[in-house]
CSV table of N, CA, C and O in Angstrom, one decimal:
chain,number,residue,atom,x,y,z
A,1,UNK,N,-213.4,-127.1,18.2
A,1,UNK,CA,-212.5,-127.9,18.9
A,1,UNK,C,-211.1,-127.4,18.7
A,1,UNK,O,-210.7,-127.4,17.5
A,2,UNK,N,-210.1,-126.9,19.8
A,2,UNK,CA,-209.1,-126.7,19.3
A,2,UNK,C,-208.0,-127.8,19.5
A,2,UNK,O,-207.9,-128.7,20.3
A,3,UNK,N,-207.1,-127.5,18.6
A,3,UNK,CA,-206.0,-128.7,18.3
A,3,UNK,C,-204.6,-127.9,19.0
A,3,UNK,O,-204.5,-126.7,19.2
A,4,UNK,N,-203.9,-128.6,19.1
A,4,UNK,CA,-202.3,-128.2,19.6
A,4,UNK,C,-201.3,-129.3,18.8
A,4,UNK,O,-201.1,-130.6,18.9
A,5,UNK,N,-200.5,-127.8,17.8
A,5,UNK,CA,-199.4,-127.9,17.2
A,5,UNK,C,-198.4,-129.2,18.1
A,5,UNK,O,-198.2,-129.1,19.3
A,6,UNK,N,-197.9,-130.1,17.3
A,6,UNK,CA,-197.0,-131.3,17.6
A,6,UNK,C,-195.8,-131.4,16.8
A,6,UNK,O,-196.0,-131.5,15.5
A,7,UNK,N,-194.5,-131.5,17.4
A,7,UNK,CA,-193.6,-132.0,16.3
A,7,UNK,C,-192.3,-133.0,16.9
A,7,UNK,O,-191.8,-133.1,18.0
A,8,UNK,N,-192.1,-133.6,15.9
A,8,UNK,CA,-191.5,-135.0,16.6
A,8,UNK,C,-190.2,-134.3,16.9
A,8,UNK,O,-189.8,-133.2,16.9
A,9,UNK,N,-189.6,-135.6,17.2
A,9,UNK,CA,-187.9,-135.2,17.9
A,9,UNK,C,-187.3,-134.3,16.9
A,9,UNK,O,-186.8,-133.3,17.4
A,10,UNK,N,-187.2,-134.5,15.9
A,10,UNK,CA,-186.2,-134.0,14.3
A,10,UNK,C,-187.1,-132.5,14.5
A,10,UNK,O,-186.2,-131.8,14.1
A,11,UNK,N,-187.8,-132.0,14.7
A,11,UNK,CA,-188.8,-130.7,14.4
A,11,UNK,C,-189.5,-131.0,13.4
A,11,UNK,O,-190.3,-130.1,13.2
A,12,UNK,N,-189.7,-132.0,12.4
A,12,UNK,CA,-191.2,-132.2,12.1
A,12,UNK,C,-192.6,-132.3,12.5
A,12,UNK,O,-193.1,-133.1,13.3
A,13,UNK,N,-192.9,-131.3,11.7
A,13,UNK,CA,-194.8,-131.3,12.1
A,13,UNK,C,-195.2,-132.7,11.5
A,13,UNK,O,-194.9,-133.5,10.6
A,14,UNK,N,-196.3,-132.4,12.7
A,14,UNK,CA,-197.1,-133.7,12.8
A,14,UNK,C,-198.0,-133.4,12.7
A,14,UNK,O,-198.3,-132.2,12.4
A,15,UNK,N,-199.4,-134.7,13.1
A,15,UNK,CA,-201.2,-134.1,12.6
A,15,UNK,C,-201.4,-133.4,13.7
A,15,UNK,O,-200.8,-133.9,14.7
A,16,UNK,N,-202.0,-132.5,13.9
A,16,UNK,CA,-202.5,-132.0,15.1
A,16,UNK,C,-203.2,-132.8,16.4
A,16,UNK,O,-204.3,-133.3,16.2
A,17,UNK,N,-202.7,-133.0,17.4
A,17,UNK,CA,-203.8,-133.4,18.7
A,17,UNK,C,-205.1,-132.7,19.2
A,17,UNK,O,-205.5,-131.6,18.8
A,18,UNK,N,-205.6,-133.3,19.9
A,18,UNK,CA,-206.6,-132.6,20.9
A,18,UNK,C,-206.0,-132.2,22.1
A,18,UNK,O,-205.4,-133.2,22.6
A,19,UNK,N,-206.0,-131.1,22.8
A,19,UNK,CA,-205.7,-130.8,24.0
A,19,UNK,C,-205.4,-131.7,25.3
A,19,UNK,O,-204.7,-131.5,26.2
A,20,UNK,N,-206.3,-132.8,24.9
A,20,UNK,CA,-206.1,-133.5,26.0
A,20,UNK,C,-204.8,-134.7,26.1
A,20,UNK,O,-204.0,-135.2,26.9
A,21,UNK,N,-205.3,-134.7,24.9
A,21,UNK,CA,-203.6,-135.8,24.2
A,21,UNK,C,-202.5,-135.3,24.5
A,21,UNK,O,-201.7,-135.9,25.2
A,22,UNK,N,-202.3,-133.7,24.1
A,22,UNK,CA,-201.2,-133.0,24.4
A,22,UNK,C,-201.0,-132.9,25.9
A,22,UNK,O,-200.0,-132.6,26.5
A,23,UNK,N,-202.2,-133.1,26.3
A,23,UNK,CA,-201.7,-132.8,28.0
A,23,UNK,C,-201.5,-134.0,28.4
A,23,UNK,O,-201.2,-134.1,29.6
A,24,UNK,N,-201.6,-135.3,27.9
A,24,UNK,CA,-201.6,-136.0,28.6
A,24,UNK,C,-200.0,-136.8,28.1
A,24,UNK,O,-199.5,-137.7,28.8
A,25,UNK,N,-199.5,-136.4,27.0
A,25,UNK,CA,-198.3,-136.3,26.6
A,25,UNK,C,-197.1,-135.5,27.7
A,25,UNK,O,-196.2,-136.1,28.3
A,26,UNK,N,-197.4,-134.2,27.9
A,26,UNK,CA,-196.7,-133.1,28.8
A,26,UNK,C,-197.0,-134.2,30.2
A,26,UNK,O,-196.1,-134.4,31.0
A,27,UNK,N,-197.9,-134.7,30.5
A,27,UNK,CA,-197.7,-135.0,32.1
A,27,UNK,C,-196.8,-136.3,32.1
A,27,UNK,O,-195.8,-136.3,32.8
A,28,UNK,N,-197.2,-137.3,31.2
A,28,UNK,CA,-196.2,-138.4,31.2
A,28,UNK,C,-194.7,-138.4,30.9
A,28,UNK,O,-194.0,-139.4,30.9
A,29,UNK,N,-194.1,-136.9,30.7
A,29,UNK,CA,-192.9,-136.8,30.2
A,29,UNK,C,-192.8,-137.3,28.9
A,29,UNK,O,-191.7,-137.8,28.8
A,30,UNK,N,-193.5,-137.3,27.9
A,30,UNK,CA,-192.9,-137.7,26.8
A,30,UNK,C,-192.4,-136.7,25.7
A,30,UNK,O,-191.7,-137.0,24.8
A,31,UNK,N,-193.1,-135.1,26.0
A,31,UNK,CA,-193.4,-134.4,25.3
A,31,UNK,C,-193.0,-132.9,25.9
A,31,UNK,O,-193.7,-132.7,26.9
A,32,UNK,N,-192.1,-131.8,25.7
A,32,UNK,CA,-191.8,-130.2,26.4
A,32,UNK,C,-192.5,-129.8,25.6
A,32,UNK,O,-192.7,-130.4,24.5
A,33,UNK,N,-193.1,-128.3,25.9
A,33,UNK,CA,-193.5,-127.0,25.6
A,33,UNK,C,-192.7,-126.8,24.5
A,33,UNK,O,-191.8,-127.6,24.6
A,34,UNK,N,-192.6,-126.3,23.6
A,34,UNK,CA,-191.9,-125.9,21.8
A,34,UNK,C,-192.1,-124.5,21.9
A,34,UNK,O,-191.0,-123.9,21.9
A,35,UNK,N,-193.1,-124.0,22.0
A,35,UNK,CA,-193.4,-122.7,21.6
A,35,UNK,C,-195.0,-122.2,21.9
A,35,UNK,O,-195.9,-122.4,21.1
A,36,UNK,N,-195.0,-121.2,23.3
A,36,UNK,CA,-196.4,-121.0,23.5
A,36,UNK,C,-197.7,-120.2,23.0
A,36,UNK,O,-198.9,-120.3,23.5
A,37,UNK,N,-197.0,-119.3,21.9
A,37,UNK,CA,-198.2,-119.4,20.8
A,37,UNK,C,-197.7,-119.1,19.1
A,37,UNK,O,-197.1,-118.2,18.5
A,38,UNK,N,-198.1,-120.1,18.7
A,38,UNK,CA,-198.9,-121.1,18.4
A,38,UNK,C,-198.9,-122.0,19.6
A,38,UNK,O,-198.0,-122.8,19.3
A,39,UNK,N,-199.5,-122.4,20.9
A,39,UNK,CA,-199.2,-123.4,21.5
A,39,UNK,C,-198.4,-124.6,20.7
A,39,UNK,O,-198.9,-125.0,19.6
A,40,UNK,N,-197.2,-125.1,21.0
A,40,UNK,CA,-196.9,-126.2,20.0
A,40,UNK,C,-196.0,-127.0,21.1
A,40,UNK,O,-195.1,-126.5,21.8
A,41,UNK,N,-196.4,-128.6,21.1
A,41,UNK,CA,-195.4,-129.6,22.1
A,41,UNK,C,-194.0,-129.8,20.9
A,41,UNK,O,-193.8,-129.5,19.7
A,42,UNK,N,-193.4,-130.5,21.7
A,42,UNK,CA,-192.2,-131.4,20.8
A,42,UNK,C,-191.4,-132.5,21.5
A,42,UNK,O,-190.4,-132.2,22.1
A,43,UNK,N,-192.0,-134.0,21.2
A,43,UNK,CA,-191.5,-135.0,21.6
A,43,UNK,C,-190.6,-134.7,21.5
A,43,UNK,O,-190.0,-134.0,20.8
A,44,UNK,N,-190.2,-135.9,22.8
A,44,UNK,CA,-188.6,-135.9,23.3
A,44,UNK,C,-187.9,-137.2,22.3
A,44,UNK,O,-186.7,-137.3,21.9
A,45,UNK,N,-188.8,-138.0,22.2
A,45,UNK,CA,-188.0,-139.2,21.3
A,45,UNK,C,-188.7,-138.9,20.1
A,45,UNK,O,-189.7,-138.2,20.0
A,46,UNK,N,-188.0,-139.7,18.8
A,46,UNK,CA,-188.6,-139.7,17.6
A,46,UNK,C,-189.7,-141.1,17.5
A,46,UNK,O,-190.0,-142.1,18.2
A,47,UNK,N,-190.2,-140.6,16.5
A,47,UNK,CA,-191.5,-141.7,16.2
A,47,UNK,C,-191.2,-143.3,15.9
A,47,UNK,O,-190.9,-143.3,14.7
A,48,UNK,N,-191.2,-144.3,16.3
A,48,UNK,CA,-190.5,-145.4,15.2
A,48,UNK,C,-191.4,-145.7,14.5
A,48,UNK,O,-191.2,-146.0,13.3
A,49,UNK,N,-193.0,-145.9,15.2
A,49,UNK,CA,-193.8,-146.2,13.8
A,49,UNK,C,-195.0,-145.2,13.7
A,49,UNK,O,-196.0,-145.2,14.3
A,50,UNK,N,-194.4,-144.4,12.8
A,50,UNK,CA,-195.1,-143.0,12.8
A,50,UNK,C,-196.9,-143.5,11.8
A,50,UNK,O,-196.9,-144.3,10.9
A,51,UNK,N,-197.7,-143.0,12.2
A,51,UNK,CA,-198.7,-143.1,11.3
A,51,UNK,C,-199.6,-141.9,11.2
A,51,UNK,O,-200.5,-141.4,11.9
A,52,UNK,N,-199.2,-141.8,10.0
A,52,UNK,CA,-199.2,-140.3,8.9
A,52,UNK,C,-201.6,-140.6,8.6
A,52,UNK,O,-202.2,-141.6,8.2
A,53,UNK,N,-202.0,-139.5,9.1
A,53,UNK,CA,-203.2,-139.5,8.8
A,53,UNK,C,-203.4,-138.6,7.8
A,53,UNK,O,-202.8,-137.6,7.9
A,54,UNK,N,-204.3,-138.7,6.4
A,54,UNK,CA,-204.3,-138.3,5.3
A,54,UNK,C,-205.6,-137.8,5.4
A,54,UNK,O,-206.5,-138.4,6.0
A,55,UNK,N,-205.9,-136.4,4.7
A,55,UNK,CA,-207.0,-135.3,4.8
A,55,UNK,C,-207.3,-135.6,3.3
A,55,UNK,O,-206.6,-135.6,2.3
A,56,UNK,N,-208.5,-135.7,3.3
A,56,UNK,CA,-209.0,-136.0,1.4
A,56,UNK,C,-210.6,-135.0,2.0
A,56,UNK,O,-211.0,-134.9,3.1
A,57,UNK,N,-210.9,-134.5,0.7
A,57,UNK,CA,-212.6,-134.1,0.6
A,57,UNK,C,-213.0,-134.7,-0.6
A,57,UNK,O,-212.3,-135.1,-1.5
A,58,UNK,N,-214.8,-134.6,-0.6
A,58,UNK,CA,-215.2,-135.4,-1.7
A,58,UNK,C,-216.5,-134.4,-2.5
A,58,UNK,O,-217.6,-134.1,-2.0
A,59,UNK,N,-216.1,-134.0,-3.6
A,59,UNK,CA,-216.9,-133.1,-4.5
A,59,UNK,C,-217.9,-133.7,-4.9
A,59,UNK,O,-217.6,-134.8,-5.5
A,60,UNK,N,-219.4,-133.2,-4.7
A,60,UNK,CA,-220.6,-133.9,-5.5
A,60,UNK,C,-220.6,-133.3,-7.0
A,60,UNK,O,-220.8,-132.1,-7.2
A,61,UNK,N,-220.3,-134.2,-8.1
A,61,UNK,CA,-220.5,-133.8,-9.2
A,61,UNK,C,-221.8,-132.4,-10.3
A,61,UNK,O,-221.7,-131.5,-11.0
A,62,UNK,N,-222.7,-133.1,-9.6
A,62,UNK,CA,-223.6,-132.3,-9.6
A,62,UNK,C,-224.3,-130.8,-9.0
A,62,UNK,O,-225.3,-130.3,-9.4
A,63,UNK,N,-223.3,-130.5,-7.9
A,63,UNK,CA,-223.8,-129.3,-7.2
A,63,UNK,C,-222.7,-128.0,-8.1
A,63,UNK,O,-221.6,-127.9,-8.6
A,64,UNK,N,-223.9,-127.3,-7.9
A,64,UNK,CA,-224.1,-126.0,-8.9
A,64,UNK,C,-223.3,-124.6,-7.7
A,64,UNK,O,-224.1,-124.1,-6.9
A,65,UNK,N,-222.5,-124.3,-7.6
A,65,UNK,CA,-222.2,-122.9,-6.8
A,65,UNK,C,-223.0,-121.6,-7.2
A,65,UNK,O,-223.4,-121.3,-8.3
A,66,UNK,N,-223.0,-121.1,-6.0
A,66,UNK,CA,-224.1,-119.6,-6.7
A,66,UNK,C,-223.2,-118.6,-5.8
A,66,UNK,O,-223.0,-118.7,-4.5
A,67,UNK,N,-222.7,-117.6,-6.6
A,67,UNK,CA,-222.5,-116.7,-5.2
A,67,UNK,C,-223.2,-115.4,-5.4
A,67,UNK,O,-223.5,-115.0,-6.5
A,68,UNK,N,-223.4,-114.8,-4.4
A,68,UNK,CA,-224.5,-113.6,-4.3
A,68,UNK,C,-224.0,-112.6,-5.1
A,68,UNK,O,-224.5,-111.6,-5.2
């Protein structure tokens, strides 16, 4: 699945979208072209209520690594 680079009004990065988000950001006007590769948008307004999604992973205690 590919994602497309997002950054709010200020030039902060944001979580990545799905293509389709981003396109459907670009058609409603909310969002210009930034930079076309890395593909990346960049809203036109800033966020008021931004919500930040957090990436965690979860280690099984007990698995053993092997490498060849």
């Amino acid at each position: 699945m590919t994602k497309v680079l997002i950054l709010d009004a200020n030039q902060e990065p944001l979580y990545p979208v799905r293509i389709s988000h981003a396109r459907l950001l670009l058609s409603q006007g909310k969002a210009t072209v930034f930079q076309r590769y890395p593909f990346t948008i960049i809203l036109k307004e800033s966020l008021s209520n931004l919500k930040i999604e957090q990436l965690g992973f979860k280690i099984h205690p007990n698995i053993k690594i092997t490498r060849n």
